[in-house]
Coordinates of C-alpha atoms in Angstrom, one line a residue:
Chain A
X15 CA 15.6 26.0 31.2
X16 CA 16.5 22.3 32.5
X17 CA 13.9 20.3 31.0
X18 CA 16.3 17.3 30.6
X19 CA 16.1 14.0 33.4
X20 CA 18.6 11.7 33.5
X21 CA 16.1 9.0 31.9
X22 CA 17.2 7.9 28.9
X23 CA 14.5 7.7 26.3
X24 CA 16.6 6.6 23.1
X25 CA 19.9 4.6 23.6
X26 CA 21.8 3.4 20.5
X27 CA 25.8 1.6 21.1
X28 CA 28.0 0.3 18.4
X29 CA 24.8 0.5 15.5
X30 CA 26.3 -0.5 12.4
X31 CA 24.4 -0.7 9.0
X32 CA 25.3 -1.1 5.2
X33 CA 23.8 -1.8 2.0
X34 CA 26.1 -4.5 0.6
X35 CA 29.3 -3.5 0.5
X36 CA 28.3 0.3 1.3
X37 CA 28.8 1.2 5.1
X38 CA 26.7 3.6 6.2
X39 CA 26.9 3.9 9.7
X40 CA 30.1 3.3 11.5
X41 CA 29.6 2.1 14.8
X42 CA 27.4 5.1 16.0
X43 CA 26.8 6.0 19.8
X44 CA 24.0 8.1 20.8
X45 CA 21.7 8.1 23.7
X46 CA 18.3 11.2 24.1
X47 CA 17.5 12.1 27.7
X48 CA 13.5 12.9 28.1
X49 CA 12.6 16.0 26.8
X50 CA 15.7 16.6 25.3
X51 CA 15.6 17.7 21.8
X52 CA 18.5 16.9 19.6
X53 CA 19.1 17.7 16.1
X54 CA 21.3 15.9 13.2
X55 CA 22.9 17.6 10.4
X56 CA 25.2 16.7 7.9
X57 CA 25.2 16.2 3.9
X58 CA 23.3 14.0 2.6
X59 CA 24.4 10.6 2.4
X60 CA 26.3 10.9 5.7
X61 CA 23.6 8.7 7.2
X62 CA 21.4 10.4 9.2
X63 CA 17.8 9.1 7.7
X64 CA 19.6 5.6 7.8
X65 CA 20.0 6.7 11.6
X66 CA 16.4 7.4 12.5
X67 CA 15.1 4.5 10.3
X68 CA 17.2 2.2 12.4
X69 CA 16.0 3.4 15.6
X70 CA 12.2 2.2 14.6
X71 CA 13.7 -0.5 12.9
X72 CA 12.4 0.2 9.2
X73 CA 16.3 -0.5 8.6
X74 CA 17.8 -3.9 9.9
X75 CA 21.0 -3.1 11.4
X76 CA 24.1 -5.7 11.4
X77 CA 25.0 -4.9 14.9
X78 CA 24.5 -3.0 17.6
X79 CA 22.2 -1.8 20.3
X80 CA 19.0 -0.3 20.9
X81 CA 17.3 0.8 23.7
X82 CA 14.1 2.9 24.0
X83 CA 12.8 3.5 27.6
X84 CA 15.5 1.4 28.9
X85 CA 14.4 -1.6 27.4
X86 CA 16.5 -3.3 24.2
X87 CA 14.6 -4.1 21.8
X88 CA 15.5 -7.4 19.3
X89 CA 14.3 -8.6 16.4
X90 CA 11.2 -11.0 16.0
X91 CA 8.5 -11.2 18.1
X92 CA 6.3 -8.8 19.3
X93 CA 9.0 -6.4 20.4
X94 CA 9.2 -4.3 17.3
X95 CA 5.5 -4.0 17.1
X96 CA 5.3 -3.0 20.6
X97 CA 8.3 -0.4 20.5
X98 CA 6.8 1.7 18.1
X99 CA 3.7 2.6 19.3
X100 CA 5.6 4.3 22.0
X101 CA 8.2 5.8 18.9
X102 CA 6.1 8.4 16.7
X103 CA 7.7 9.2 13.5
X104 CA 7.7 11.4 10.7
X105 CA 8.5 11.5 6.9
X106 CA 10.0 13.2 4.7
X107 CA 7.2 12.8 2.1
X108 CA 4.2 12.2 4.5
X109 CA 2.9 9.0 4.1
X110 CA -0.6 9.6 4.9
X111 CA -2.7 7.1 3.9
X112 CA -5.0 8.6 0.5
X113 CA -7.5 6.1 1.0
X114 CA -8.9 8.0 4.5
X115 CA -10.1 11.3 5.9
X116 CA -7.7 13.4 7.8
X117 CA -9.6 12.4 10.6
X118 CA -9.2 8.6 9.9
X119 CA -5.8 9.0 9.4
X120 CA -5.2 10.0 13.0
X121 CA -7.1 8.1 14.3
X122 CA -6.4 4.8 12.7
X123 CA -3.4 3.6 15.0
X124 CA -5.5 4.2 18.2
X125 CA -8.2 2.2 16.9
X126 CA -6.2 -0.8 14.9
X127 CA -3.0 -0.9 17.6
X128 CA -4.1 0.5 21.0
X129 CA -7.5 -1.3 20.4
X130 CA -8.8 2.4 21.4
X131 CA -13.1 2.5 21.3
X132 CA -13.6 4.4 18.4
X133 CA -15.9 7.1 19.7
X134 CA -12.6 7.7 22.3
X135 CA -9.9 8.1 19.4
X136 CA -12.4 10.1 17.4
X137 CA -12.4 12.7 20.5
X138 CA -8.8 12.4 20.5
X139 CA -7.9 13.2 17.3
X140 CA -9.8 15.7 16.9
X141 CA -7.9 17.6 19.9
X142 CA -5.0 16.9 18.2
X143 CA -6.0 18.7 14.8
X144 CA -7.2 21.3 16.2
X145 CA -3.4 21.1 18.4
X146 CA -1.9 21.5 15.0
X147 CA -4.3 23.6 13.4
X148 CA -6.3 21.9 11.1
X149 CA -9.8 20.8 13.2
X150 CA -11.5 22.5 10.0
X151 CA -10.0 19.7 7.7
X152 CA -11.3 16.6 9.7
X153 CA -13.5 15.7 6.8
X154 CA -11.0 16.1 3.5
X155 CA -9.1 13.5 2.1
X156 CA -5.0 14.2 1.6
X157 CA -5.2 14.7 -1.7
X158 CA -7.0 18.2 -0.9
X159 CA -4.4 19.5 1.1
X160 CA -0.9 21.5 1.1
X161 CA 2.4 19.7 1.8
X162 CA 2.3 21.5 5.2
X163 CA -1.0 20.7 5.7
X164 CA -0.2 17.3 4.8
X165 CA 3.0 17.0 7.3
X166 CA 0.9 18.4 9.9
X167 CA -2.0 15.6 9.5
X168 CA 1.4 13.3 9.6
X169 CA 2.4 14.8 12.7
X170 CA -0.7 14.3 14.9
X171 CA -1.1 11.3 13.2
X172 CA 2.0 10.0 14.9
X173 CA 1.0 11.7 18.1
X174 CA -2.3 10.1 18.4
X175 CA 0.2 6.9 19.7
X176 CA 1.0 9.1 22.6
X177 CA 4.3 8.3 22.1
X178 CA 7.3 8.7 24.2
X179 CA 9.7 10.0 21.6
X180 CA 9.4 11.2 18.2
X181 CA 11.6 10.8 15.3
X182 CA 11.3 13.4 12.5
X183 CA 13.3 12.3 8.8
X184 CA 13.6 15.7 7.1
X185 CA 9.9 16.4 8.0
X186 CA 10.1 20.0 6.0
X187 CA 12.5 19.1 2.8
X188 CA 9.8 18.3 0.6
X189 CA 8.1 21.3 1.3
X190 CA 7.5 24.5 -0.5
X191 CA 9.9 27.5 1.2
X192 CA 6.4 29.2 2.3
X193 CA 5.0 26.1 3.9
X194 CA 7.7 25.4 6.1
X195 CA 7.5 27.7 8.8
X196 CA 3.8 26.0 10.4
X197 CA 5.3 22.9 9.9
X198 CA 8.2 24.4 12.6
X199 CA 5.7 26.1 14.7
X200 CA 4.3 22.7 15.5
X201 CA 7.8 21.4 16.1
X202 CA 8.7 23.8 18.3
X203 CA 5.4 24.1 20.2
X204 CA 6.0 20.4 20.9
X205 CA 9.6 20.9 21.9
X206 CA 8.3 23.5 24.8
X207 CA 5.7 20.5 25.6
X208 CA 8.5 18.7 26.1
X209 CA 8.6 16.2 23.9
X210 CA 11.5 13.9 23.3
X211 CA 12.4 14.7 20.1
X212 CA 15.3 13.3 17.1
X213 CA 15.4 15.6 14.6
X214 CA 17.0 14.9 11.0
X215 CA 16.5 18.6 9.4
X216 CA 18.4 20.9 7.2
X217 CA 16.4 23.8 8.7
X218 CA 19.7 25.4 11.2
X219 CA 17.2 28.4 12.4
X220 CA 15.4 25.4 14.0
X221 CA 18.1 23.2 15.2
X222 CA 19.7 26.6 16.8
X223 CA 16.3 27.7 18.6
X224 CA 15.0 24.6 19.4
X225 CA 17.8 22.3 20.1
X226 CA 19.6 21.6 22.9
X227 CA 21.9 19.6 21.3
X228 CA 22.9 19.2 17.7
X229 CA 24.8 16.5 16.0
X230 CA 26.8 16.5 12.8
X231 CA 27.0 13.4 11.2
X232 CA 29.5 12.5 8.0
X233 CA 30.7 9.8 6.7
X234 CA 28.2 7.4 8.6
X235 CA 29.6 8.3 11.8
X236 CA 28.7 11.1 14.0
X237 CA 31.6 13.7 14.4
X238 CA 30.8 16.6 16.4
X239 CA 27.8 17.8 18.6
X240 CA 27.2 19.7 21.4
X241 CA 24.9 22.8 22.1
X242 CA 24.0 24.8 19.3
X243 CA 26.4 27.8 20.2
X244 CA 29.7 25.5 20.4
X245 CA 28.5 23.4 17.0
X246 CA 27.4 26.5 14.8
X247 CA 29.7 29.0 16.0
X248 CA 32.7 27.5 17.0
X249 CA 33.1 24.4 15.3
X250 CA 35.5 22.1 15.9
X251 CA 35.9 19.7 13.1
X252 CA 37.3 21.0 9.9
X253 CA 34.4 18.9 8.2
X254 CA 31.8 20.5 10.2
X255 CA 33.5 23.3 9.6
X256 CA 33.1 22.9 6.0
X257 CA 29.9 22.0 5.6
X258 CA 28.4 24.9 7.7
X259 CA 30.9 27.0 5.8
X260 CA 28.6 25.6 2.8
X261 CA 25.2 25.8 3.7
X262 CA 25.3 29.1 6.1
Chain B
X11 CA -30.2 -9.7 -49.6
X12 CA -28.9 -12.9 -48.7
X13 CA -29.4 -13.0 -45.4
X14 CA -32.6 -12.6 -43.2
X15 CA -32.3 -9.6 -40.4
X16 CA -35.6 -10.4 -39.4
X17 CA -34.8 -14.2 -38.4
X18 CA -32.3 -11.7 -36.0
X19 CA -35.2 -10.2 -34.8
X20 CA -37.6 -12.9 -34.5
X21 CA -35.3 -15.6 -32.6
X22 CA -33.5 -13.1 -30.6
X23 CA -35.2 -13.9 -27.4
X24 CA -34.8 -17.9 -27.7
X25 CA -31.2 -17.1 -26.8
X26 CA -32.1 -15.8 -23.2
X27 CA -31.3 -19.6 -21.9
X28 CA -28.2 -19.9 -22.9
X29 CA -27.2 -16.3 -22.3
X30 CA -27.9 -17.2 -18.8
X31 CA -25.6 -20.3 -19.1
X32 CA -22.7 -17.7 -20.4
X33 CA -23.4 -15.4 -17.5
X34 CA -23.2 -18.3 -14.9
X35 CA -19.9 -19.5 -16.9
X36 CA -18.5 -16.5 -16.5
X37 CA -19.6 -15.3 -13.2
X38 CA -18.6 -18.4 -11.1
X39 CA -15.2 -18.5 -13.5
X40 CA -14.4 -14.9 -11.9
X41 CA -15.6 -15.5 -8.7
X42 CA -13.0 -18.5 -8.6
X43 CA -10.4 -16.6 -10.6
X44 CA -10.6 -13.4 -7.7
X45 CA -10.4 -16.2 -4.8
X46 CA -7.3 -17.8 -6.3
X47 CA -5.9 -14.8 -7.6
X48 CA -5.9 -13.1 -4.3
X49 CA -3.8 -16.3 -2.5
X50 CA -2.1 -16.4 -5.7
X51 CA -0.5 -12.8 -5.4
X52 CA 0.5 -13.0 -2.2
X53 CA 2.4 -16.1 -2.9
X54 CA 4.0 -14.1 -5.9
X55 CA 4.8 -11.6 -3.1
X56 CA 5.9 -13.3 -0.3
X57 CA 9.7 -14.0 0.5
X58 CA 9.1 -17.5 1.4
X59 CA 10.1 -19.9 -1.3
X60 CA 7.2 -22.4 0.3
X61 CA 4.7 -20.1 -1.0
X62 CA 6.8 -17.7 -3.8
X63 CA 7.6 -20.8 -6.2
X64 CA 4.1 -23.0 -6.4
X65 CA 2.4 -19.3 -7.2
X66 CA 5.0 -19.0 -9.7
X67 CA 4.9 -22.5 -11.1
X68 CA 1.0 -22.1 -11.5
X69 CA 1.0 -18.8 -13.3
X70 CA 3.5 -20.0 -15.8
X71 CA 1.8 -22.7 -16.7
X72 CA -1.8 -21.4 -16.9
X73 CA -0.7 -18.2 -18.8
X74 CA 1.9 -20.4 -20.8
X75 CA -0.5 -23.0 -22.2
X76 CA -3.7 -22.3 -24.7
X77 CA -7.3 -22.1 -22.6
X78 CA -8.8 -24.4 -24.7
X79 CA -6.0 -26.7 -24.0
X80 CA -6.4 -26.5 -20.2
X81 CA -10.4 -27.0 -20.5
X82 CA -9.8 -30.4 -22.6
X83 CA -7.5 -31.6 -19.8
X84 CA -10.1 -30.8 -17.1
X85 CA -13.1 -32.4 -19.1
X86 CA -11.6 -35.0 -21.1
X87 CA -7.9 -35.2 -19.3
X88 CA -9.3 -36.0 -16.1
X89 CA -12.4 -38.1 -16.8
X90 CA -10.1 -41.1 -16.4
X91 CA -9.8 -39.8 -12.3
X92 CA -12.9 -38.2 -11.8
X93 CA -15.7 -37.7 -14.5
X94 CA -16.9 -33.9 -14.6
X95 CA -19.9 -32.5 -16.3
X96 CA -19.4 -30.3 -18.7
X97 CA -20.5 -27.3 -16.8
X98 CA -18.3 -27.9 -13.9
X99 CA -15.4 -28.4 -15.8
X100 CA -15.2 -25.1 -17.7
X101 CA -15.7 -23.3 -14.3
X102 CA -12.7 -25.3 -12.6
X103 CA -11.1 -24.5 -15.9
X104 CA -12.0 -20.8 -16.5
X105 CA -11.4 -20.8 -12.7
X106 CA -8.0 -21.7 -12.7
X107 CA -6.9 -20.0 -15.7
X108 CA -8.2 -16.5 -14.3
X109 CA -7.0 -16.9 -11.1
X110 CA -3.1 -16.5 -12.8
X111 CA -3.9 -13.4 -14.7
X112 CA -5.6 -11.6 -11.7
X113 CA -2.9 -12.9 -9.3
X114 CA -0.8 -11.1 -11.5
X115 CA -3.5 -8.0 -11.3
X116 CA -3.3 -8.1 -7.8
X117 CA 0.1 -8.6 -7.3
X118 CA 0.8 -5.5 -9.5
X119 CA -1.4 -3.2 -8.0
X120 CA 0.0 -4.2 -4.5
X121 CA 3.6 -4.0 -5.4
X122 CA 1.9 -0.3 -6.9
X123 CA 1.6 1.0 -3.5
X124 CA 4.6 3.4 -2.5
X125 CA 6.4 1.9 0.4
X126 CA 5.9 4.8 2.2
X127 CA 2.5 3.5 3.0
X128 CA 3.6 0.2 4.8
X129 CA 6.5 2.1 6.7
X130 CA 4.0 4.7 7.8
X131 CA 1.3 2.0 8.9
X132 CA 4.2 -0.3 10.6
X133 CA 5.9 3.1 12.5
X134 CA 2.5 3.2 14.0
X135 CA 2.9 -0.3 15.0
X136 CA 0.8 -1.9 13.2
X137 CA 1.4 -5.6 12.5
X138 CA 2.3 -6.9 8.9
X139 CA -1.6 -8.4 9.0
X140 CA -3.0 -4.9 10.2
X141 CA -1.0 -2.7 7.2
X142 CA -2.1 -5.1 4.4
X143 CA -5.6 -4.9 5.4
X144 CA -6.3 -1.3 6.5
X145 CA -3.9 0.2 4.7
X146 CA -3.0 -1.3 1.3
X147 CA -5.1 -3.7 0.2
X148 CA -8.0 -1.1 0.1
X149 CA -5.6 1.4 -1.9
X150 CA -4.4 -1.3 -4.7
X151 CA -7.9 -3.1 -4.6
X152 CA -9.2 0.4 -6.4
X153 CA -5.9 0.5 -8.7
X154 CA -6.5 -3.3 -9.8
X155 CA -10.4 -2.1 -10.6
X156 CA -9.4 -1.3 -14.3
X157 CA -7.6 -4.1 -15.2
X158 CA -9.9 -6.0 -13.3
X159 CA -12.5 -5.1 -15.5
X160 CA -10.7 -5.8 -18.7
X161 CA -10.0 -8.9 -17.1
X162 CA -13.5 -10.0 -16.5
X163 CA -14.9 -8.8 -20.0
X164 CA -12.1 -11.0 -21.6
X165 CA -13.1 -14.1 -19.4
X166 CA -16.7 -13.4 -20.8
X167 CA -15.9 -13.5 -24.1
X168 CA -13.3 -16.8 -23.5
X169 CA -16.2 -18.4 -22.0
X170 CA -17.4 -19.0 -25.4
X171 CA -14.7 -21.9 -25.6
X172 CA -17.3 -24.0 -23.4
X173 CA -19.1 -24.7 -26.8
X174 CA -16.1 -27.1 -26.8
X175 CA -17.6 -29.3 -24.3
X176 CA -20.8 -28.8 -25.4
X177 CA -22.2 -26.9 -22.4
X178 CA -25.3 -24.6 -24.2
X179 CA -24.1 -21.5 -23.9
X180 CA -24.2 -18.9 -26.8
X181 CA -21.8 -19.4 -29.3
X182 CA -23.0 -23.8 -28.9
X183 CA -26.4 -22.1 -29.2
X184 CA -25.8 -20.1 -32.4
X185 CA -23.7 -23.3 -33.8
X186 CA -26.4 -25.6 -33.5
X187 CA -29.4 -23.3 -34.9
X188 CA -27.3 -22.3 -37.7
X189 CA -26.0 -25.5 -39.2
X190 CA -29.7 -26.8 -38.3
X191 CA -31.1 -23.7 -40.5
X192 CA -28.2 -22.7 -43.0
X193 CA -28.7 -19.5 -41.6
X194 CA -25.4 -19.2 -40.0
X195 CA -24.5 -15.6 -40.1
X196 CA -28.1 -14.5 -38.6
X197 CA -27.5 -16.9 -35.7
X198 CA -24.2 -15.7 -35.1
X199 CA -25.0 -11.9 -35.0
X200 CA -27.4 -12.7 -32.5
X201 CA -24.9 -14.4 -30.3
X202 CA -22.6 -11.5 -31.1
X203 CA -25.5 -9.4 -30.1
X204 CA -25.5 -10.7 -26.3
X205 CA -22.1 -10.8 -25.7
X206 CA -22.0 -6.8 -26.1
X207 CA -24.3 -6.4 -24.5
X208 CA -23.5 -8.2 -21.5
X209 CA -19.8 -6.7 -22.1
X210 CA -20.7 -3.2 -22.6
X211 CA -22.7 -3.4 -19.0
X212 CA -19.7 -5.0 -17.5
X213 CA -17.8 -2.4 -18.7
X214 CA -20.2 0.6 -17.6
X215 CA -20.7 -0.7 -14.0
X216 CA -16.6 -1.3 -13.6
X217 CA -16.2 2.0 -14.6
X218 CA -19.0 3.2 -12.3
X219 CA -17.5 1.5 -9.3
X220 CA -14.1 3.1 -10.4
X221 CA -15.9 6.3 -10.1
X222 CA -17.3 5.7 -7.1
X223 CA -14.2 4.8 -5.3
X224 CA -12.2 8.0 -7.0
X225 CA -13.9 9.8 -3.9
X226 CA -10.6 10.4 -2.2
X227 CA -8.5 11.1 -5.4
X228 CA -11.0 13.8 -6.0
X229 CA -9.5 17.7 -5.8

């Protein structure tokens, strides 16, 4: 299946980032065709959520490039703001806002940032509980829900922006073992949409299902990827070698 | 028994004036002291030094000076600028000195808020403006609901201090019947009287409201 085009939806060249003295990405390259799905591994610490959060700029980094869409976006102004309606993304630990109903959690952004008529986002948000499952929830508050439940309301929450890519930081590693697997259903059902998707996960049944191409990042630089095959069964790095060694 | 319950009794309702004057003392004082605490704390928060180091001037000097201090320089202090009546001045003065403590209220309960929220408001794409508002103001305005409370019984009680000035509140009240009577100890229990009552309902309907707004913590 060829669902890739040659339009490149996420573009990062030469992103550095530390934390005072601590480097924690090297100069990293990286650009996602549409549709494409591509997955990052690597311990922890090697970067990877630093990665993502730079991309939406919830981390300022020193220098570097990035493009989403084909347009680079700087610092100050509107630009940020404007980028990531059309960047969805995920955390690890949710982040849904306690204060509001499920429903009012998705449909928040549409009506504050997209300036959406309320009766419109309502509709919308709807389909997209019911997308991931959870239409019978509308009414609850977070606080009565499972973690998966919970990451599910996060996930149509972000999709509600209609956004052009989506960025997922470890969107299962707070979960309970049991609760992971809707959580990935949703994932993947999107990945057959044909989403573009950047996925930080430690979940490899995933990244070698759903992935066209996986990245393995240590060290703050990335240093292998390729199709899931080549990474997880013939790895060419002694590092990635190691740590799949580790972990498989 | 040497002193007279029923005098308690009898003159209890002769106090209703100047309860009144004590609930107007203290309501506009909080009223004032929630407007400035609100700028206040977000001074206190901000990363501009314009705005970081007068809010942080203000609150160490209000919370680092007596009360009864600061509502001598506002009534007698500043009569030689501009000549206040005594009512005005303990408002401007229980004002001011609330504001700091529920800036600091405020600014606690904000800075309470797990980041998490304002990334997950800003990676919709909301602006600075839009996540404070929508997303956690509401959620630390219900967290600084306790200590609110606590707050506003305590400026009740400190309104008392405008005896000082000789506004005719309760405790001025009490004072003057008592060293007009001898009966100092009935006067004062009937003061005391009023301001639990009017603290105790304070506290209830905080902790109503509280209760009220626990809707979404609810399992």
């Amino acid at each position: 299946m060829n669902k890739r085009s040659d339009r490149k939806m996420v573009e990062v060249k030469g992103l550095h980032k530390s934390f005072g003295e601590l480097e924690v990405l090297k100069g990293i390259d990286l650009s996602v065709a549409e549709g494409e799905v591509v997955v990052i591994i690597g311990p922890s610490g090697s970067g990877k959520s630093t990665l993502l959060r730079c991309i939406n700029f919830l981390e300022k980094n020193q220098s570097g490039e990035i493009c989403i869409d084909g347009q680079l976006i700087e610092h100050g102004g509107g630009h940020i703001n404007k980028m990531r309606q059309n960047v969805g993304m995920v955390f690890q630990h949710f982040n849904l806002f306690p204060h509001m109903t499920v429903l009012q959690n998705v449909s928040e952004g549409p009506i504050q940032v997209r300036k959406m008529s309320k009766r419109h986002a309502v509709t919308m948000a709807e389909e997209l509980l019911d997308k991931v499952g959870l239409a019978d929830k509308k009414n609850e508050y977070p606080a009565m829900l499972s973690g998966g439940q919970k990451q599910r309301v996060a996930i149509a929450r972000a999709l509600a922006m209609q956004p052009k890519v989506m960025l997922f930081d470890e969107p299962t590693s707070a979960l309970d073992p049991e609760l992971v697997g809707e959580v990935l259903a949703v994932m993947k059902e999107l990945a057959r949409e044909g989403m573009t998707m950047l996925v930080v996960t430690h979940e490899m049944g995933f990244a070698r299902e759903v992935a066209d191409r996986v990245i393995f990042m240590d060290d703050a630089a990335i240093v292998e990827q390729g199709i899931p095959e080549d990474v997880f069964d013939n790895p060419k790095n002694e590092r990635t070698q190691a740590f799949l060694g580790q972990i498989l | 028994m040497v002193y007279d319950l029923s005098i308690v009794v009898e003159k209890f309702p002769i106090f209703i004036p100047a309860a009144v004057q004590t609930l107007k003392i203290t309501a506009a004082s909080i009223v004032f002291g929630v407007i400035i605490g609100l700028v206040v704390a977000f001074g206190r928060i901000s990363k501009c030094k314009l705005f970081y180091f007068p809010a942080t001037l203000y609150i160490t000097v209000i919370r680092g000076t007596p009360i009864l201090l600061q509502l001598f320089i506002v009534y007698f202090g500043l009569a030689e600028i501009v000549r206040l009546d005594p009512f005005p001045s303990a408002v401007i003065a229980f004002g001011t000195h609330n504001g700091a403590y529920i800036a600091e209220i405020f600014r606690g309960a904000i800075k309470s808020i797990d980041i998490g929220q304002m990334e997950a408001a800003r990676s919709l794409g909301m602006t600075q403006f839009q996540a404070m508002r929508r997303i956690i103001l509401p959620q630390a305005l219900k967290r600084a609901i306790p200590p609110l409370g606590n707050q506003f019984i305590i400026a009740t009680k400190d309104s008392s201090l405008a005896s000082a000035i000789s506004v005719r509140e309760l405790l001025l009240k009490s004072q003057q019947l008592g060293s007009s009577t001898y009966r100092f100890m009935e006067y004062f229990i009937i003061a005391g009287i009023y301001y639990l009552i009017i603290t105790t309902i304070l506290g209830y309907l905080v902790h109503r409201l509280e209760r009220r707004l626990a809707v979404s913590d609810r399992l």
